[in-house]
Short mmCIF file of C-alpha atoms in Angstrom, two decimals:
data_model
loop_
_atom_site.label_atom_id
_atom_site.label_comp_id
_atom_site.label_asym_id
_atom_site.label_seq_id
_atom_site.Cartn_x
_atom_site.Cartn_y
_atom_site.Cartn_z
CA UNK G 129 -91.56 52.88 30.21
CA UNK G 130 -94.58 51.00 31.59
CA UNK G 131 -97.10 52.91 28.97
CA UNK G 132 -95.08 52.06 25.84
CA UNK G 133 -91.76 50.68 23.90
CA UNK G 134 -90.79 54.79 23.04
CA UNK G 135 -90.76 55.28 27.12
CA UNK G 136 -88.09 52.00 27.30
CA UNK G 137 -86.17 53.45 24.92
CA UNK G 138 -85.76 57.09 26.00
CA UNK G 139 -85.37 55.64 29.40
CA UNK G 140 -82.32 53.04 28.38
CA UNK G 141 -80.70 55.69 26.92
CA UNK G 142 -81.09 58.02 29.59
CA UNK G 143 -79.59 55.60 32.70
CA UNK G 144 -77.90 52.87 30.51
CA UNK G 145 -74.04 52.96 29.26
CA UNK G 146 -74.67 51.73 25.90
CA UNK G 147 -71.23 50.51 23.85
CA UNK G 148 -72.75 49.81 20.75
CA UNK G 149 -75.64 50.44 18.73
CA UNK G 150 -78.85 50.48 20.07
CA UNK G 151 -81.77 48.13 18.84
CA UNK G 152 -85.05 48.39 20.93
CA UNK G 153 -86.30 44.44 21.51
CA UNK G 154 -89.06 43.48 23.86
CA UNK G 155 -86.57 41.71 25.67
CA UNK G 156 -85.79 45.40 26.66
CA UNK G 157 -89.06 45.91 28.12
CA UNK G 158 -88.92 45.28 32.14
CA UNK G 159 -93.05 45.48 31.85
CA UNK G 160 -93.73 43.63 28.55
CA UNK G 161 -96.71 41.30 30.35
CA UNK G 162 -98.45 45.08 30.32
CA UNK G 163 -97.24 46.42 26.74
CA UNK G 164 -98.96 43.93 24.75
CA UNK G 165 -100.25 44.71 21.17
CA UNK G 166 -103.43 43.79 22.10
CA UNK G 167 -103.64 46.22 24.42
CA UNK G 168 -101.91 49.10 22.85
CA UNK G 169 -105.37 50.81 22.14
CA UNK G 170 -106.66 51.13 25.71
CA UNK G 171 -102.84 51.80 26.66
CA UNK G 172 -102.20 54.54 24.45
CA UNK G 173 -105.45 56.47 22.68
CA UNK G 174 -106.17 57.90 26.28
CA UNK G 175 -102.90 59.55 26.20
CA UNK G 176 -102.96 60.58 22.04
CA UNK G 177 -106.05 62.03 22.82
CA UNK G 178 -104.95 64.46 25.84
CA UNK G 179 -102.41 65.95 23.33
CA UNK G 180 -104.75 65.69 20.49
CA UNK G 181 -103.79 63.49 18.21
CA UNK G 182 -106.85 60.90 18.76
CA UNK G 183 -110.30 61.77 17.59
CA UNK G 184 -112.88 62.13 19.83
CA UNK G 185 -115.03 59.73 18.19
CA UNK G 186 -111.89 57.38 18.32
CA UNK G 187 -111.38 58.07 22.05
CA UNK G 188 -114.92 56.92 22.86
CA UNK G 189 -115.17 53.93 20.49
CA UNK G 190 -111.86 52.55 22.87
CA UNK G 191 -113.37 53.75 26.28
CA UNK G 192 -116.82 52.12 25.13
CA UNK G 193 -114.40 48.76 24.29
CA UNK G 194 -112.91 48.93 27.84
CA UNK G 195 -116.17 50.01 29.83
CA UNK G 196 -117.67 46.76 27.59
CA UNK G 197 -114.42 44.71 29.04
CA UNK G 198 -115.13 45.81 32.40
CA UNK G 199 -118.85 44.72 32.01
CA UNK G 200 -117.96 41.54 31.11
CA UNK G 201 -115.68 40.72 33.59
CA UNK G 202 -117.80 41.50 36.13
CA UNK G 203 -120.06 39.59 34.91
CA UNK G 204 -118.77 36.51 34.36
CA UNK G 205 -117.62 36.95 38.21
CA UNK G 206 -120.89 36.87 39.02
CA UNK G 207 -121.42 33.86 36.57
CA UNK G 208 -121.82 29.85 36.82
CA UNK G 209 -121.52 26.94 34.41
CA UNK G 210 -122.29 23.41 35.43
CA UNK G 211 -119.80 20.66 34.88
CA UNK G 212 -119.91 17.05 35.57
CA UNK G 213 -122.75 17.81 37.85
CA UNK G 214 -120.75 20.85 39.62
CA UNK G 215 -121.62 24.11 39.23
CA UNK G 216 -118.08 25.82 38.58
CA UNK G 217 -117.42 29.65 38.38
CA UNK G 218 -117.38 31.07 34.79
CA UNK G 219 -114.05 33.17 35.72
CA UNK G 220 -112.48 30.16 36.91
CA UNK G 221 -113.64 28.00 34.21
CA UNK G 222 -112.37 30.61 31.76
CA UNK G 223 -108.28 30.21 33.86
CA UNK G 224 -108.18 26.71 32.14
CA UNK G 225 -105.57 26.41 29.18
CA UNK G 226 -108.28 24.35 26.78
CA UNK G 227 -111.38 26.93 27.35
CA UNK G 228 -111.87 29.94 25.47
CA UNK G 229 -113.96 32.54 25.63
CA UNK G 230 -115.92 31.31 22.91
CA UNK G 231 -116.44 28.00 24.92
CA UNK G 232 -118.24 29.97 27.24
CA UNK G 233 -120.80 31.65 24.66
CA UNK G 234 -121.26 27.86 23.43
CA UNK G 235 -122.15 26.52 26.57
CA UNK G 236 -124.49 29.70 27.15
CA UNK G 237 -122.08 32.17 29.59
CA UNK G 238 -120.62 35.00 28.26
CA UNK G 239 -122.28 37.77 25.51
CA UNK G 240 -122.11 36.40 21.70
CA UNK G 241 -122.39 39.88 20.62
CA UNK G 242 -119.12 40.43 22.72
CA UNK G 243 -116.37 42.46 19.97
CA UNK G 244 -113.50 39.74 19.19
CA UNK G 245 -110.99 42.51 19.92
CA UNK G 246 -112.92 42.84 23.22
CA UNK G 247 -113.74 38.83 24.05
CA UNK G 248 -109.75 38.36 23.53
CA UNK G 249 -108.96 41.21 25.98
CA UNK G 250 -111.49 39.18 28.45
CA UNK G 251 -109.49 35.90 27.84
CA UNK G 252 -106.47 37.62 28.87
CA UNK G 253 -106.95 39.51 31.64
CA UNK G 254 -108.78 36.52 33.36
CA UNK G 255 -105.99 33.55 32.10
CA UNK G 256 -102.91 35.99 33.20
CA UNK G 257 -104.41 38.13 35.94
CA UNK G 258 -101.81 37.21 38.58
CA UNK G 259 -99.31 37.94 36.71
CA UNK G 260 -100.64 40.97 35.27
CA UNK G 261 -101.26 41.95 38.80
CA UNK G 262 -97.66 41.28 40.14
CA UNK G 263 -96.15 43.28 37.29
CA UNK G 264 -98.99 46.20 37.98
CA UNK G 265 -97.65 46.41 41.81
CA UNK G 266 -94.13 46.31 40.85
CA UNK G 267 -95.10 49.39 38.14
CA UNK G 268 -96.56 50.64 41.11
CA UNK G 269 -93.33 50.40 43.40
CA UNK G 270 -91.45 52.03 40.73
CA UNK G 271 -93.99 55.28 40.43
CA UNK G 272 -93.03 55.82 44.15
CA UNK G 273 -89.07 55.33 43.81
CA UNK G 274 -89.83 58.00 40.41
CA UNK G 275 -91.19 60.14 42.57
CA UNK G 276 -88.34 60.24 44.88
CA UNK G 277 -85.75 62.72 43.60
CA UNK G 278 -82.22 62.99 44.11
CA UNK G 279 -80.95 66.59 44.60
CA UNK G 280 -78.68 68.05 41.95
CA UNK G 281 -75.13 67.30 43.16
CA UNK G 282 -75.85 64.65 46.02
CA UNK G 283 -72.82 63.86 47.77
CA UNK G 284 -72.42 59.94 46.73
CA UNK G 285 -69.29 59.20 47.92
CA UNK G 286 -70.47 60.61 51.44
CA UNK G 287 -72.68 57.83 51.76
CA UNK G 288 -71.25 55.03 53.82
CA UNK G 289 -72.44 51.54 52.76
CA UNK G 290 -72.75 52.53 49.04
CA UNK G 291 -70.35 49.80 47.00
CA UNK G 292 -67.49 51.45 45.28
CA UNK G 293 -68.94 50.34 41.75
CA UNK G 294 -72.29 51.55 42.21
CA UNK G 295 -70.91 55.32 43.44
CA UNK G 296 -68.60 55.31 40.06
CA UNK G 297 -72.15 54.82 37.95
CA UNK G 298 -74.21 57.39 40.06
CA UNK G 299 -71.81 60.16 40.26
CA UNK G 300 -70.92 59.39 36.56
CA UNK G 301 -74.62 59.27 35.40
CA UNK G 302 -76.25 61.76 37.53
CA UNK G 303 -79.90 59.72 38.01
CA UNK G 304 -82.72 62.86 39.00
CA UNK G 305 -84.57 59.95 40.32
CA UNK G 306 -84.30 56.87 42.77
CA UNK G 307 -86.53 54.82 40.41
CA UNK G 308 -83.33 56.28 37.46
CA UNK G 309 -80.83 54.83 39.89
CA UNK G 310 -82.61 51.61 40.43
CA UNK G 311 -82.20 50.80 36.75
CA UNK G 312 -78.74 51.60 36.04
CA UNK G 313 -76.10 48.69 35.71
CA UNK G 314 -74.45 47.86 38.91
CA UNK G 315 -76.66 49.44 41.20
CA UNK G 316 -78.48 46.62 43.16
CA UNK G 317 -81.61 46.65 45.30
CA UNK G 318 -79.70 47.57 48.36
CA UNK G 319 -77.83 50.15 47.20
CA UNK G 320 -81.23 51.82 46.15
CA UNK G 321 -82.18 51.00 49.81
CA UNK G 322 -79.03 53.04 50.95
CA UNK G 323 -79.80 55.77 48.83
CA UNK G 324 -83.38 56.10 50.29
CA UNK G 325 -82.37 56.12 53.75
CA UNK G 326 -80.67 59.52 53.04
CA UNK G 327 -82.97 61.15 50.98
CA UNK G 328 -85.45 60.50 53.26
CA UNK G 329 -83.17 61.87 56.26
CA UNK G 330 -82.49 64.81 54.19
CA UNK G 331 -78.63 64.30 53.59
CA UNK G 332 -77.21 65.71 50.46
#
């Protein structure tokens, strides 16, 4: 679910009790600061490709785009613009809501010759990169809870400390994963918590 709206949707209705129709809204989307459409190239060709449906020569027209992105960035880290008589850093300079990246090519930082699909992607990795960054770590939590899995037929109502509601959903829905379970109504953080202590002690 953290590669693409298809993933939220297979995943909702995996380890969701829907009672009515579904309709798939962003609002859906626990990760939407990552599954922007102006990413959706460097998101997704990488992935059409291994299962051939991407050209090659599409493939390496987007990693060329994102090995230019990555150039630039680095770059402009390394970068300086002088303001007011201070000499400011272009990455910082580029964090301010009125600047562009287009301000920096005018005032002589940056590469003119820079794609627009590619100077936007600059703009927005630098103006939202703590947030992109908080959402990549939680992504990041959530690949190790997937990775935990819960035996088939785990004892739930064994488990002392597990709240009556939230053994009704598991037992009901049958999660194969702790990062499943995390995501299904009415199990909270701690439950999940609960739930790990066992696995990890090897009680089924």
């Amino acid at each position: 679910e953290e590669q693409g709206y298809v993933g939220v949707m297979i995943d909702d209705l995996v380890t969701r009790e829907l009672t009515e129709p579904y309709r798939l809204l962003t609002s859906r989307a626990e990760y939407r600061l990552l599954l922007r459409q102006d990413n959706a190239d460097l998101r997704l060709t990488p992935l059409g490709h291994e299962v051939g449906l991407v050209a090659r020569e599409r493939y390496e027209a987007v990693e060329e785009k994102r090995q230019a992105i990555a150039a630039e960035l680095d770059q402009l880290k390394k970068s300086h613009i002088s303001q007011s008589g201070y000499s400011v850093n272009a990455l910082e300079f580029l964090r301010r809501p009125e600047v562009s990246y287009r301000t920096l090519v005018s005032l002589g930082c940056g590469s003119p010759e820079l794609r627009n699909d590619a100077a936007e992607q600059v703009e927005i990795d630098v103006k939202y990169e703590g947030y992109i960054k908080r959402q990549s770590a939680e992504v990041a939590r959530m690949g190790r809870l997937e990775a935990k899995h819960i035996p088939e037929g785990f004892d739930y109502d064994g488990i002392t400390g597990l709240r009556y509601e939230a053994r009704q959903k598991l037992n009901r829905l049958r999660p194969a994963t702790l990062g499943q379970a995390s995501r299904i109504d009415g199990v909270t953080p701690a439950d999940v918590a609960i739930l790990m202590v066992h696995l990890e002690r090897g009680w089924k």
